[in-house]
Amino acid sequence: MSSAHRIDLKVLDPRLGRDFPLPDYATAQSAGLDLRAMPEAEYELAAGATALLPTGLAIHIGDPALCATILPRSGLGHKHGIVLGNLVGLIDADYQGPLMVSVWNRSDTPFTIAPGDRIAQLVLLPVARAAFRVVESFEGSARGEGGFGHTGVR
Ligand SMILES: O=c1ccn([C@H]2C[C@H](O)[C@@H](COP(=O)(O)OP(=O)(O)OP(=O)(O)O)O2)c(=O)[nH]1
Ligand SMILES: [Mg+2]
């Protein structure tokens, strides 16, 4: 854990850390920390529906060279169609509000989420920030303006 970044975390839901563990890496080299959905009670997400669920915690990354993303869990996404309503969540380094997960049931069957269920995962990432310099023309590059299939398929 020596290379880990210290991130401030506030527990907003007293069931976390008491009835359910705080987020932690499942293995020594896991990239993602599972986030638990913390609705008041069991929540049935209808087929095709989206719900914004609290995770019961807040984090303050506090470093502009970092951000966090919220990603689906592959098992839930592939087997049950439980993914994210925003596809990927982006957590800014200066965000201090409750961490929320937009859960989307893209399947054709209802899915029940119980408080404490691990519903998505948080990945901390490095961020490079831009300072734009407005120019009239770009220095030449190998690609130029080619894109969108320009290099072919095979
Ligand atoms: O899945 C998510 C995505 C975002 N957020 C929080 C953290 C993030 O820093 C903030 C704003 O997210 P974003 O910039 O993606 O949303 P927006 O619609 O542009 O809102 P804003 O106008 O507040 O930036 O909302 C979450 O809790 N969960
Ligand atoms: Mg925004």
Short mmCIF file of C-alpha atoms and ligand atoms in Angstrom, two decimals:
data_model
loop_
_atom_site.label_atom_id
_atom_site.label_comp_id
_atom_site.label_asym_id
_atom_site.label_seq_id
_atom_site.Cartn_x
_atom_site.Cartn_y
_atom_site.Cartn_z
CA MET A 1 0.00 0.00 0.00
CA SER A 2 3.04 2.29 0.00
CA SER A 3 2.20 3.88 -3.36
CA ALA A 4 -1.44 4.53 -2.42
CA HIS A 5 -2.78 8.09 -2.38
CA ARG A 6 -4.33 9.29 0.86
CA ILE A 7 -7.91 10.30 0.08
CA ASP A 8 -10.26 11.87 2.64
CA LEU A 9 -13.46 9.88 3.04
CA LYS A 10 -16.59 10.83 5.00
CA VAL A 11 -19.02 8.15 6.08
CA LEU A 12 -22.52 9.54 5.47
CA ASP A 13 -24.49 6.37 6.19
CA PRO A 14 -23.84 4.86 9.63
CA ARG A 15 -24.51 1.36 8.28
CA LEU A 16 -21.18 1.66 6.43
CA GLY A 17 -18.27 0.63 8.59
CA ARG A 18 -20.76 -1.02 10.98
CA ASP A 19 -22.97 -3.41 9.00
CA PHE A 20 -20.95 -3.25 5.79
CA PRO A 21 -17.22 -2.74 5.25
CA LEU A 22 -15.84 0.52 3.91
CA PRO A 23 -14.53 0.33 0.33
CA ASP A 24 -11.30 -1.60 0.05
CA TYR A 25 -9.31 -3.28 -2.70
CA ALA A 26 -10.26 -6.94 -3.05
CA THR A 27 -6.70 -7.99 -3.93
CA ALA A 28 -3.26 -6.42 -3.65
CA GLN A 29 -3.31 -5.31 -7.29
CA SER A 30 -7.00 -4.53 -7.85
CA ALA A 31 -7.53 -1.27 -9.72
CA GLY A 32 -11.11 -0.85 -8.56
CA LEU A 33 -12.75 -0.43 -5.17
CA ASP A 34 -16.28 -1.78 -5.08
CA LEU A 35 -18.94 0.75 -4.12
CA ARG A 36 -21.99 -0.38 -2.17
CA ALA A 37 -25.47 0.83 -2.97
CA MET A 38 -27.01 2.22 0.21
CA PRO A 39 -30.73 2.76 -0.40
CA GLU A 40 -32.85 2.89 2.79
CA ALA A 41 -34.38 -0.50 1.97
CA GLU A 42 -34.38 -3.07 -0.79
CA TYR A 43 -34.92 -1.38 -4.12
CA GLU A 44 -36.42 -3.01 -7.18
CA LEU A 45 -35.02 -1.55 -10.38
CA ALA A 46 -37.54 -2.22 -13.13
CA ALA A 47 -36.44 -3.47 -16.53
CA GLY A 48 -35.09 -0.53 -18.49
CA ALA A 49 -35.18 1.83 -15.47
CA THR A 50 -32.43 4.05 -14.08
CA ALA A 51 -32.05 5.11 -10.45
CA LEU A 52 -29.60 7.41 -8.70
CA LEU A 53 -28.51 5.55 -5.59
CA PRO A 54 -26.36 6.83 -2.74
CA THR A 55 -23.16 5.02 -1.81
CA GLY A 56 -23.33 6.33 1.74
CA LEU A 57 -20.00 8.09 1.51
CA ALA A 58 -18.24 11.17 0.21
CA ILE A 59 -14.65 11.52 -0.88
CA HIS A 60 -12.53 14.62 -1.41
CA ILE A 61 -9.65 13.80 -3.74
CA GLY A 62 -8.24 17.31 -3.37
CA ASP A 63 -5.48 16.89 -5.98
CA PRO A 64 -6.01 18.26 -9.52
CA ALA A 65 -3.66 15.60 -10.87
CA LEU A 66 -6.16 12.90 -9.87
CA CYS A 67 -9.79 12.04 -10.52
CA ALA A 68 -11.94 9.01 -9.93
CA THR A 69 -14.19 7.16 -12.31
CA ILE A 70 -17.17 4.99 -11.48
CA LEU A 71 -17.35 1.94 -13.72
CA PRO A 72 -19.75 -0.99 -13.94
CA ARG A 73 -18.80 -4.31 -12.39
CA SER A 74 -18.29 -6.76 -15.22
CA GLY A 75 -20.31 -9.61 -13.72
CA LEU A 76 -23.35 -7.41 -13.07
CA GLY A 77 -23.07 -5.71 -16.44
CA HIS A 78 -22.62 -8.86 -18.49
CA LYS A 79 -24.85 -11.32 -16.65
CA HIS A 80 -27.60 -9.04 -15.37
CA GLY A 81 -27.46 -5.95 -17.58
CA ILE A 82 -26.78 -3.72 -14.58
CA VAL A 83 -24.62 -0.88 -15.86
CA LEU A 84 -24.48 2.89 -15.35
CA GLY A 85 -27.03 5.43 -16.56
CA ASN A 86 -24.19 7.81 -17.37
CA LEU A 87 -22.05 4.95 -18.79
CA VAL A 88 -19.07 6.19 -16.76
CA GLY A 89 -19.13 8.47 -13.72
CA LEU A 90 -16.42 11.09 -13.35
CA ILE A 91 -15.56 12.35 -9.88
CA ASP A 92 -13.74 15.68 -9.89
CA ALA A 93 -10.92 16.25 -7.44
CA ASP A 94 -12.80 19.16 -5.85
CA TYR A 95 -16.15 17.34 -5.46
CA GLN A 96 -17.17 16.94 -1.83
CA GLY A 97 -20.78 15.85 -2.14
CA PRO A 98 -22.23 12.38 -1.71
CA LEU A 99 -20.89 9.81 -4.15
CA MET A 100 -23.84 8.68 -6.20
CA VAL A 101 -24.22 5.81 -8.63
CA SER A 102 -26.61 6.02 -11.56
CA VAL A 103 -27.71 2.42 -11.93
CA TRP A 104 -29.32 1.37 -15.21
CA ASN A 105 -31.05 -1.94 -15.68
CA ARG A 106 -30.60 -2.46 -19.41
CA SER A 107 -32.05 -5.99 -19.15
CA ASP A 108 -35.68 -7.04 -19.63
CA THR A 109 -36.13 -8.31 -16.07
CA PRO A 110 -36.38 -6.40 -12.78
CA PHE A 111 -33.28 -6.44 -10.55
CA THR A 112 -33.37 -6.14 -6.78
CA ILE A 113 -30.68 -4.12 -5.03
CA ALA A 114 -30.30 -4.57 -1.26
CA PRO A 115 -28.52 -2.06 0.96
CA GLY A 116 -24.82 -2.98 1.02
CA ASP A 117 -24.78 -4.67 -2.38
CA ARG A 118 -21.59 -3.96 -4.34
CA ILE A 119 -23.04 -2.28 -7.37
CA ALA A 120 -20.17 -0.50 -9.17
CA GLN A 121 -16.50 0.23 -8.77
CA LEU A 122 -14.36 3.31 -8.22
CA VAL A 123 -11.04 3.71 -10.02
CA LEU A 124 -8.62 6.53 -9.16
CA LEU A 125 -6.84 7.89 -12.23
CA PRO A 126 -4.13 10.44 -13.03
CA VAL A 127 -5.30 13.58 -14.82
CA ALA A 128 -3.39 15.83 -17.19
CA ARG A 129 -4.98 19.29 -17.45
CA ALA A 130 -4.79 21.46 -20.56
CA ALA A 131 -3.93 25.12 -20.97
CA PHE A 132 -5.05 26.03 -24.50
CA ARG A 133 -2.88 28.11 -26.81
CA VAL A 134 -4.96 29.39 -29.72
CA VAL A 135 -3.12 29.00 -33.07
CA GLU A 136 -4.00 29.54 -36.77
CA SER A 137 -2.45 26.26 -37.99
CA PHE A 138 -0.94 23.13 -36.48
CA GLU A 139 2.54 21.82 -36.95
CA GLY A 140 2.37 18.80 -39.36
CA SER A 141 1.72 15.33 -37.95
CA ALA A 142 1.73 11.78 -39.37
CA ARG A 143 -2.07 11.51 -39.07
CA GLY A 144 -3.05 15.02 -40.03
CA GLU A 145 -6.85 15.28 -40.15
CA GLY A 146 -7.44 11.56 -40.88
CA GLY A 147 -9.73 9.78 -38.48
CA PHE A 148 -12.91 7.72 -38.14
CA GLY A 149 -11.63 4.62 -39.93
CA HIS A 150 -9.04 6.44 -42.03
CA THR A 151 -6.43 3.71 -41.39
CA GLY A 152 -8.77 0.87 -42.44
CA VAL A 153 -9.79 -2.30 -40.62
CA ARG A 154 -7.24 -4.96 -41.61
O1 LIG B 1 -21.55 8.90 -11.37
C1 LIG B 1 -21.31 10.00 -10.84
C2 LIG B 1 -20.90 11.12 -11.59
C3 LIG B 1 -20.68 12.32 -10.94
N1 LIG B 1 -20.83 12.42 -9.59
C4 LIG B 1 -20.53 13.68 -8.91
C5 LIG B 1 -19.03 13.91 -8.81
C6 LIG B 1 -18.71 14.87 -9.90
O2 LIG B 1 -17.56 15.64 -9.59
C7 LIG B 1 -19.99 15.68 -9.96
C8 LIG B 1 -20.24 16.32 -11.28
O3 LIG B 1 -20.19 15.33 -12.28
P1 LIG B 1 -20.20 15.74 -13.82
O4 LIG B 1 -19.31 16.91 -14.06
O5 LIG B 1 -19.95 14.50 -14.59
O6 LIG B 1 -21.75 16.11 -14.01
P2 LIG B 1 -22.41 17.43 -14.59
O7 LIG B 1 -23.73 17.02 -15.07
O8 LIG B 1 -21.48 18.11 -15.56
O9 LIG B 1 -22.60 18.29 -13.26
P3 LIG B 1 -21.85 19.65 -12.82
O10 LIG B 1 -22.54 20.73 -13.58
O11 LIG B 1 -22.07 19.71 -11.34
O12 LIG B 1 -20.39 19.51 -13.17
O13 LIG B 1 -21.04 14.75 -9.67
C9 LIG B 1 -21.22 11.31 -8.84
O14 LIG B 1 -21.35 11.36 -7.62
N2 LIG B 1 -21.44 10.15 -9.49
MG MG B 2 -19.53 18.81 -14.98
#
